[in-house]
Amino acid sequence: MSTPGHAGQGLQLAPFRGLRYVPERVGSLAAVTSPPYDVVVRPDGLRHLETADPHNIVRLILPQAATAADRHRQAGETLRRWQEEGVLAPDHEPALYVYEQNHGRTLQRGLIGALRLTPREAGVVLPHEDVMPHIVEDRAALMRDTYANLEPLLFAYRGNGSATGAAAVIERTIHTEPLLATTTEDGFAHRLWSLTDPDDLARVDEDLSQRQALIADGHHRWATYLRLHSEQAAPGPWDYGLVLLVDTARYPLLVRAIHRLLHRLPIKDALNAVSDSFRTTAVEGPLPKALEALADASRTGGTAFLLAGDGGFHLIDRPDPGLLARTIPDGRPQAWRSLDATVLHSTLLEHVWQVPDDPDHIGYLHEAA
């Protein structure tokens, strides 16, 4: 991902004036954070975030009201009120931001900035997933009412592996005093620095202009950026979208396999728990034949799963629309067939089987055994 677009111009990351929480006006920075909007899929998870602090960002990215229009309007009013009350304040000058996330063996560092939008055919930003139009429209309506980019997308690009260009700027910056630092309840430590030096910005710009990026997380929000951009007749802020760029040559992203080993969950118990919410079908082995059945089910009926154990294989598919309506905020029962595997995995693991996503309960297998 180090080849520039067809026009010879790669990534263009512009400084912007970040709107940040004023630490003295919130209980703690950790208490106002939230996972991305599409990860907060359970009502109890939403309530936990809303009660952690009255100013938790989830009230902007996933507002709760009777109708979609009311939700979006409420988010816009909340954002403006928090600015008027001094809960949120813009930085004094435009900047790029160095962001670090650290937990055990996981260390990720990258640059947050306003990325110039480019069409898919330019080859600068590479998507790899389809999107659902109703989600794009929902995110677009939210951004129209808030006039804000509320969450950075996660983009991966590949530098040359050495501490030069943008990497050198990041490595030097992390030895200075951060703008903010906090540790969230999941044990991850977060730090943020402001990058305003003209020479540093020029080095970053020169380096990134030779790169292209892969969307690691945020396909719907990227499609939203492009939708809003297409609605504008003149150049302006909608020409850019908020992203976090991570150089995976230096900070590889943690990508977990789709194959999961569930500790201490007998096959019989798993099937009994899921029988009222999904269709379960015994399929013949060996594994290659069972995987063919899984592929057939996915092609004809949407996302499906293969449960293996005790010498047999079971296909799990066709989830009950009512289940997803209960477990996903603003669930759309008619759209369950096109939901991606991440949402359904979460529904199965956390809601149906009540299996926590941690090493004591789940192992991630990078090859099928």
CSV table of N, CA and C in Angstrom, one decimal, residues 127-246:
chain,number,residue,atom,x,y,z
A,127,PRO,N,-11.4,0.1,-0.3
A,127,PRO,CA,-12.4,-0.6,0.5
A,127,PRO,C,-12.4,-2.1,0.2
A,128,HIS,N,-12.9,-2.9,1.0
A,128,HIS,CA,-12.9,-4.3,0.8
A,128,HIS,C,-14.3,-4.9,1.3
A,129,GLU,N,-15.2,-4.1,1.6
A,129,GLU,CA,-16.5,-4.6,2.1
A,129,GLU,C,-17.6,-3.8,1.4
A,130,ASP,N,-18.8,-4.5,1.2
A,130,ASP,CA,-20.0,-3.8,0.8
A,130,ASP,C,-20.6,-3.0,1.9
A,131,VAL,N,-21.5,-2.1,1.6
A,131,VAL,CA,-22.2,-1.3,2.6
A,131,VAL,C,-23.7,-1.4,2.4
A,132,MET,N,-24.4,-1.2,3.5
A,132,MET,CA,-25.9,-1.2,3.5
A,132,MET,C,-26.4,0.2,3.4
A,133,PRO,N,-27.2,0.5,2.3
A,133,PRO,CA,-27.6,1.9,2.1
A,133,PRO,C,-28.3,2.6,3.3
A,134,HIS,N,-29.1,1.8,4.0
A,134,HIS,CA,-29.9,2.5,5.1
A,134,HIS,C,-28.9,2.9,6.2
A,135,ILE,N,-27.8,2.2,6.4
A,135,ILE,CA,-26.8,2.7,7.4
A,135,ILE,C,-26.1,3.9,7.0
A,136,VAL,N,-25.7,4.0,5.7
A,136,VAL,CA,-25.1,5.1,5.1
A,136,VAL,C,-26.0,6.4,5.3
A,137,GLU,N,-27.3,6.2,5.0
A,137,GLU,CA,-28.2,7.3,5.1
A,137,GLU,C,-28.4,7.8,6.5
A,138,ASP,N,-28.4,6.8,7.4
A,138,ASP,CA,-28.5,7.2,8.8
A,138,ASP,C,-27.3,8.0,9.3
A,139,ARG,N,-26.1,7.5,9.0
A,139,ARG,CA,-24.9,8.3,9.4
A,139,ARG,C,-24.8,9.6,8.7
A,140,ALA,N,-25.3,9.7,7.4
A,140,ALA,CA,-25.3,11.0,6.7
A,140,ALA,C,-26.2,12.0,7.4
A,141,ALA,N,-27.4,11.5,7.7
A,141,ALA,CA,-28.4,12.4,8.4
A,141,ALA,C,-27.8,12.9,9.7
A,142,LEU,N,-27.1,12.0,10.5
A,142,LEU,CA,-26.5,12.4,11.7
A,142,LEU,C,-25.5,13.5,11.5
A,143,MET,N,-24.7,13.3,10.5
A,143,MET,CA,-23.6,14.3,10.2
A,143,MET,C,-24.2,15.6,9.7
A,144,ARG,N,-25.3,15.5,9.0
A,144,ARG,CA,-25.9,16.8,8.5
A,144,ARG,C,-26.4,17.6,9.7
A,145,ASP,N,-27.0,16.9,10.7
A,145,ASP,CA,-27.5,17.6,11.9
A,145,ASP,C,-26.5,18.1,12.9
A,146,THR,N,-25.4,17.4,12.9
A,146,THR,CA,-24.3,17.8,13.9
A,146,THR,C,-23.2,18.7,13.2
A,147,TYR,N,-23.2,18.7,11.9
A,147,TYR,CA,-22.1,19.4,11.2
A,147,TYR,C,-20.7,19.0,11.7
A,148,ALA,N,-20.6,17.7,11.9
A,148,ALA,CA,-19.3,17.2,12.5
A,148,ALA,C,-19.0,15.8,12.0
A,149,ASN,N,-17.6,15.5,12.0
A,149,ASN,CA,-17.1,14.2,11.9
A,149,ASN,C,-16.9,13.7,13.4
A,150,LEU,N,-17.7,12.8,13.8
A,150,LEU,CA,-17.8,12.4,15.2
A,150,LEU,C,-16.8,11.3,15.6
A,151,GLU,N,-16.4,10.5,14.6
A,151,GLU,CA,-15.5,9.4,14.9
A,151,GLU,C,-14.5,9.2,13.8
A,152,PRO,N,-13.2,9.0,14.1
A,152,PRO,CA,-12.2,8.8,13.0
A,152,PRO,C,-12.4,7.3,12.5
A,153,LEU,N,-12.3,7.2,11.2
A,153,LEU,CA,-12.2,5.9,10.6
A,153,LEU,C,-10.8,5.3,10.8
A,154,LEU,N,-10.6,4.0,10.8
A,154,LEU,CA,-9.3,3.4,11.0
A,154,LEU,C,-8.8,3.0,9.6
A,155,PHE,N,-7.7,3.6,9.1
A,155,PHE,CA,-7.1,3.2,7.9
A,155,PHE,C,-5.7,2.6,8.1
A,156,ALA,N,-5.4,1.7,7.3
A,156,ALA,CA,-4.1,1.1,7.4
A,156,ALA,C,-3.3,1.4,6.1
A,157,TYR,N,-2.1,1.8,6.3
A,157,TYR,CA,-1.2,2.0,5.1
A,157,TYR,C,0.2,1.4,5.5
A,158,ARG,N,1.0,1.2,4.5
A,158,ARG,CA,2.3,0.6,4.7
A,158,ARG,C,3.4,1.5,4.3
A,159,GLY,N,4.2,1.9,5.3
A,159,GLY,CA,5.4,2.7,5.1
A,159,GLY,C,6.6,1.8,4.7
A,160,ASN,N,7.8,2.3,4.7
A,160,ASN,CA,8.9,1.5,4.3
A,160,ASN,C,9.5,0.8,5.4
A,161,GLY,N,9.0,0.8,6.6
A,161,GLY,CA,9.4,0.1,7.7
A,161,GLY,C,10.5,0.8,8.6
A,162,SER,N,11.0,1.9,8.1
A,162,SER,CA,12.1,2.6,8.8
A,162,SER,C,11.5,3.8,9.5
A,163,ALA,N,12.3,4.4,10.4
A,163,ALA,CA,11.8,5.6,11.1
A,163,ALA,C,12.2,6.8,10.3
A,164,THR,N,11.5,7.0,9.1
A,164,THR,CA,11.7,8.1,8.3
A,164,THR,C,10.3,8.7,8.0
A,165,GLY,N,10.3,9.9,7.4
A,165,GLY,CA,9.1,10.5,7.0
A,165,GLY,C,8.1,10.6,8.2
A,166,ALA,N,6.8,10.2,7.9
A,166,ALA,CA,5.8,10.3,9.0
A,166,ALA,C,6.2,9.5,10.2
A,167,ALA,N,6.8,8.3,10.0
A,167,ALA,CA,7.2,7.5,11.1
A,167,ALA,C,8.2,8.2,12.0
A,168,ALA,N,9.1,8.9,11.4
A,168,ALA,CA,10.1,9.7,12.3
A,168,ALA,C,9.4,10.7,13.1
A,169,VAL,N,8.5,11.4,12.5
A,169,VAL,CA,7.8,12.5,13.2
A,169,VAL,C,7.0,11.9,14.4
A,170,ILE,N,6.3,10.8,14.2
A,170,ILE,CA,5.6,10.1,15.2
A,170,ILE,C,6.5,9.7,16.4
A,171,GLU,N,7.7,9.1,16.0
A,171,GLU,CA,8.6,8.6,17.0
A,171,GLU,C,9.2,9.7,17.8
A,172,ARG,N,9.4,10.8,17.2
A,172,ARG,CA,10.0,11.9,18.0
A,172,ARG,C,8.9,12.6,18.9
A,173,THR,N,7.7,12.6,18.4
A,173,THR,CA,6.6,13.3,19.1
A,173,THR,C,6.2,12.6,20.4
A,174,ILE,N,6.3,11.2,20.4
A,174,ILE,CA,5.8,10.5,21.6
A,174,ILE,C,6.7,10.7,22.8
A,175,HIS,N,7.9,11.3,22.6
A,175,HIS,CA,8.8,11.6,23.7
A,175,HIS,C,8.5,13.0,24.3
A,176,THR,N,7.5,13.6,23.8
A,176,THR,CA,7.1,14.9,24.4
A,176,THR,C,5.9,14.8,25.3
A,177,GLU,N,5.4,15.8,25.9
A,177,GLU,CA,4.3,15.8,26.8
A,177,GLU,C,3.0,15.7,26.0
A,178,PRO,N,2.2,14.7,26.3
A,178,PRO,CA,0.9,14.5,25.5
A,178,PRO,C,-0.1,15.6,25.9
A,179,LEU,N,-1.0,15.8,24.9
A,179,LEU,CA,-2.2,16.6,25.2
A,179,LEU,C,-3.1,16.0,26.3
A,180,LEU,N,-3.2,14.7,26.2
A,180,LEU,CA,-4.1,14.0,27.1
A,180,LEU,C,-3.6,12.6,27.2
A,181,ALA,N,-3.9,11.9,28.3
A,181,ALA,CA,-3.6,10.5,28.6
A,181,ALA,C,-4.7,9.9,29.5
A,182,THR,N,-5.2,8.7,29.2
A,182,THR,CA,-6.1,8.1,30.0
A,182,THR,C,-6.1,6.6,29.8
A,183,THR,N,-6.6,5.8,30.8
A,183,THR,CA,-6.7,4.4,30.7
A,183,THR,C,-8.1,4.0,30.8
A,184,THR,N,-8.7,3.3,29.8
A,184,THR,CA,-10.1,3.0,29.9
A,184,THR,C,-10.3,1.7,30.6
A,185,GLU,N,-11.5,1.4,30.9
A,185,GLU,CA,-11.8,0.2,31.8
A,185,GLU,C,-11.4,-1.1,31.2
A,186,ASP,N,-11.2,-1.2,29.9
A,186,ASP,CA,-10.7,-2.4,29.3
A,186,ASP,C,-9.2,-2.6,29.4
A,187,GLY,N,-8.5,-1.6,30.1
A,187,GLY,CA,-7.1,-1.8,30.4
A,187,GLY,C,-6.2,-1.1,29.3
A,188,PHE,N,-6.8,-0.5,28.3
A,188,PHE,CA,-6.0,0.1,27.2
A,188,PHE,C,-5.6,1.5,27.6
A,189,ALA,N,-4.4,1.8,27.5
A,189,ALA,CA,-3.9,3.2,27.8
A,189,ALA,C,-3.9,4.0,26.5
A,190,HIS,N,-4.4,5.2,26.5
A,190,HIS,CA,-4.5,6.1,25.3
A,190,HIS,C,-3.7,7.4,25.6
A,191,ARG,N,-3.0,7.8,24.6
A,191,ARG,CA,-2.3,9.1,24.6
A,191,ARG,C,-2.5,9.8,23.3
A,192,LEU,N,-2.5,11.2,23.4
A,192,LEU,CA,-2.7,12.0,22.2
A,192,LEU,C,-1.8,13.2,22.2
A,193,TRP,N,-1.2,13.5,21.1
A,193,TRP,CA,-0.3,14.6,21.0
A,193,TRP,C,-0.8,15.5,19.8
A,194,SER,N,-0.5,16.8,19.9
A,194,SER,CA,-0.8,17.7,18.8
A,194,SER,C,0.5,18.0,18.0
A,195,LEU,N,0.3,18.0,16.7
A,195,LEU,CA,1.4,18.2,15.8
A,195,LEU,C,1.1,19.4,14.9
A,196,THR,N,1.9,20.5,15.2
A,196,THR,CA,1.7,21.7,14.5
A,196,THR,C,2.9,22.3,13.8
A,197,ASP,N,4.1,21.8,14.1
A,197,ASP,CA,5.3,22.3,13.5
A,197,ASP,C,5.3,22.2,12.0
A,198,PRO,N,5.5,23.3,11.3
A,198,PRO,CA,5.4,23.3,9.8
A,198,PRO,C,6.3,22.3,9.1
A,199,ASP,N,7.5,22.1,9.7
A,199,ASP,CA,8.5,21.2,9.1
A,199,ASP,C,8.0,19.7,9.3
A,200,ASP,N,7.4,19.5,10.5
A,200,ASP,CA,6.9,18.1,10.7
A,200,ASP,C,5.7,17.8,9.8
A,201,LEU,N,4.8,18.8,9.6
A,201,LEU,CA,3.7,18.6,8.8
A,201,LEU,C,4.1,18.4,7.3
A,202,ALA,N,5.1,19.1,6.9
A,202,ALA,CA,5.6,19.0,5.5
A,202,ALA,C,6.2,17.6,5.3
A,203,ARG,N,6.9,17.0,6.3
A,203,ARG,CA,7.5,15.7,6.2
A,203,ARG,C,6.3,14.6,6.1
A,204,VAL,N,5.3,14.8,6.9
A,204,VAL,CA,4.2,13.9,6.9
A,204,VAL,C,3.5,13.9,5.5
A,205,ASP,N,3.3,15.2,5.0
A,205,ASP,CA,2.6,15.3,3.8
A,205,ASP,C,3.4,14.7,2.6
A,206,GLU,N,4.7,14.9,2.6
A,206,GLU,CA,5.6,14.3,1.5
A,206,GLU,C,5.5,12.8,1.6
A,207,ASP,N,5.6,12.2,2.8
A,207,ASP,CA,5.6,10.8,2.9
A,207,ASP,C,4.2,10.2,2.5
A,208,LEU,N,3.1,10.7,3.0
A,208,LEU,CA,1.8,10.2,2.8
A,208,LEU,C,1.4,10.3,1.3
A,209,SER,N,2.0,11.3,0.6
A,209,SER,CA,1.6,11.5,-0.8
A,209,SER,C,2.0,10.4,-1.7
A,210,GLN,N,2.9,9.5,-1.1
A,210,GLN,CA,3.3,8.3,-1.9
A,210,GLN,C,2.6,7.0,-1.4
A,211,ARG,N,1.6,7.2,-0.6
A,211,ARG,CA,0.9,6.0,0.0
A,211,ARG,C,-0.6,5.9,-0.4
A,212,GLN,N,-1.1,4.7,-0.3
A,212,GLN,CA,-2.5,4.5,-0.4
A,212,GLN,C,-2.9,3.7,0.8
A,213,ALA,N,-4.2,3.7,1.2
A,213,ALA,CA,-4.6,3.1,2.4
A,213,ALA,C,-5.8,2.2,2.2
A,214,LEU,N,-5.8,1.2,3.1
A,214,LEU,CA,-6.9,0.2,3.1
A,214,LEU,C,-7.8,0.6,4.3
A,215,ILE,N,-9.1,0.5,4.1
A,215,ILE,CA,-10.1,0.8,5.1
A,215,ILE,C,-10.1,-0.4,6.1
A,216,ALA,N,-9.6,-0.3,7.3
A,216,ALA,CA,-9.6,-1.4,8.2
A,216,ALA,C,-10.9,-1.4,9.0
A,217,ASP,N,-11.4,-0.2,9.3
A,217,ASP,CA,-12.7,-0.2,9.9
A,217,ASP,C,-13.4,1.1,9.6
A,218,GLY,N,-14.6,1.1,9.1
A,218,GLY,CA,-15.4,2.3,8.8
A,218,GLY,C,-15.9,2.4,7.4
A,219,HIS,N,-16.2,1.3,6.7
A,219,HIS,CA,-16.7,1.3,5.3
A,219,HIS,C,-18.0,2.2,5.2
A,220,HIS,N,-18.9,2.0,6.1
A,220,HIS,CA,-20.1,2.8,6.1
A,220,HIS,C,-19.9,4.3,6.2
A,221,ARG,N,-19.0,4.6,7.1
A,221,ARG,CA,-18.7,6.0,7.4
A,221,ARG,C,-17.9,6.6,6.2
A,222,TRP,N,-17.0,5.9,5.5
A,222,TRP,CA,-16.4,6.4,4.3
A,222,TRP,C,-17.4,6.6,3.2
A,223,ALA,N,-18.3,5.7,3.1
A,223,ALA,CA,-19.4,5.8,2.1
A,223,ALA,C,-20.2,7.1,2.4
A,224,THR,N,-20.4,7.3,3.7
A,224,THR,CA,-21.1,8.5,4.2
A,224,THR,C,-20.4,9.8,3.8
A,225,TYR,N,-19.1,9.8,4.0
A,225,TYR,CA,-18.3,11.0,3.6
A,225,TYR,C,-18.5,11.2,2.1
A,226,LEU,N,-18.4,10.2,1.3
A,226,LEU,CA,-18.5,10.4,-0.1
A,226,LEU,C,-19.9,10.8,-0.5
A,227,ARG,N,-20.9,10.3,0.2
A,227,ARG,CA,-22.3,10.8,-0.1
A,227,ARG,C,-22.5,12.3,0.2
A,228,LEU,N,-22.0,12.7,1.4
A,228,LEU,CA,-22.1,14.1,1.7
A,228,LEU,C,-21.3,15.0,0.8
A,229,HIS,N,-20.2,14.5,0.4
A,229,HIS,CA,-19.3,15.3,-0.6
A,229,HIS,C,-20.0,15.5,-1.9
A,230,SER,N,-20.7,14.4,-2.3
A,230,SER,CA,-21.4,14.5,-3.6
A,230,SER,C,-22.6,15.5,-3.6
A,231,GLU,N,-23.1,15.8,-2.4
A,231,GLU,CA,-24.2,16.7,-2.3
A,231,GLU,C,-23.8,18.2,-2.4
A,232,GLN,N,-22.5,18.5,-2.3
A,232,GLN,CA,-22.0,19.8,-2.2
A,232,GLN,C,-21.6,20.3,-3.6
A,233,ALA,N,-22.0,21.5,-3.9
A,233,ALA,CA,-21.7,22.1,-5.3
A,233,ALA,C,-20.4,22.8,-5.3
A,234,ALA,N,-19.9,23.2,-4.1
A,234,ALA,CA,-18.6,24.0,-4.0
A,234,ALA,C,-17.7,23.4,-3.1
A,235,PRO,N,-16.4,23.7,-3.2
A,235,PRO,CA,-15.4,23.1,-2.3
A,235,PRO,C,-15.7,23.6,-0.9
A,236,GLY,N,-15.3,22.7,0.1
A,236,GLY,CA,-15.6,23.1,1.5
A,236,GLY,C,-15.1,21.9,2.4
A,237,PRO,N,-15.6,22.0,3.7
A,237,PRO,CA,-15.1,21.0,4.6
A,237,PRO,C,-15.6,19.6,4.3
A,238,TRP,N,-16.6,19.4,3.5
A,238,TRP,CA,-17.1,18.1,3.2
A,238,TRP,C,-16.1,17.4,2.1
A,239,ASP,N,-15.1,18.1,1.7
A,239,ASP,CA,-14.1,17.5,0.9
A,239,ASP,C,-13.2,16.6,1.6
A,240,TYR,N,-13.3,16.6,3.0
A,240,TYR,CA,-12.4,15.8,3.8
A,240,TYR,C,-13.2,15.0,4.8
A,241,GLY,N,-12.6,13.9,5.3
A,241,GLY,CA,-13.2,13.1,6.4
A,241,GLY,C,-12.2,12.7,7.4
A,242,LEU,N,-12.6,12.6,8.7
A,242,LEU,CA,-11.8,12.3,9.8
A,242,LEU,C,-11.3,10.9,9.8
A,243,VAL,N,-10.0,10.6,9.9
A,243,VAL,CA,-9.4,9.3,9.8
A,243,VAL,C,-8.3,9.2,10.8
A,244,LEU,N,-8.0,7.9,11.2
A,244,LEU,CA,-6.8,7.6,11.9
A,244,LEU,C,-6.0,6.7,11.0
A,245,LEU,N,-4.8,7.1,10.6
A,245,LEU,CA,-3.9,6.4,9.7
A,245,LEU,C,-2.8,5.7,10.5
A,246,VAL,N,-2.7,4.3,10.3
A,246,VAL,CA,-1.8,3.5,11.1
A,246,VAL,C,-0.8,2.9,10.1
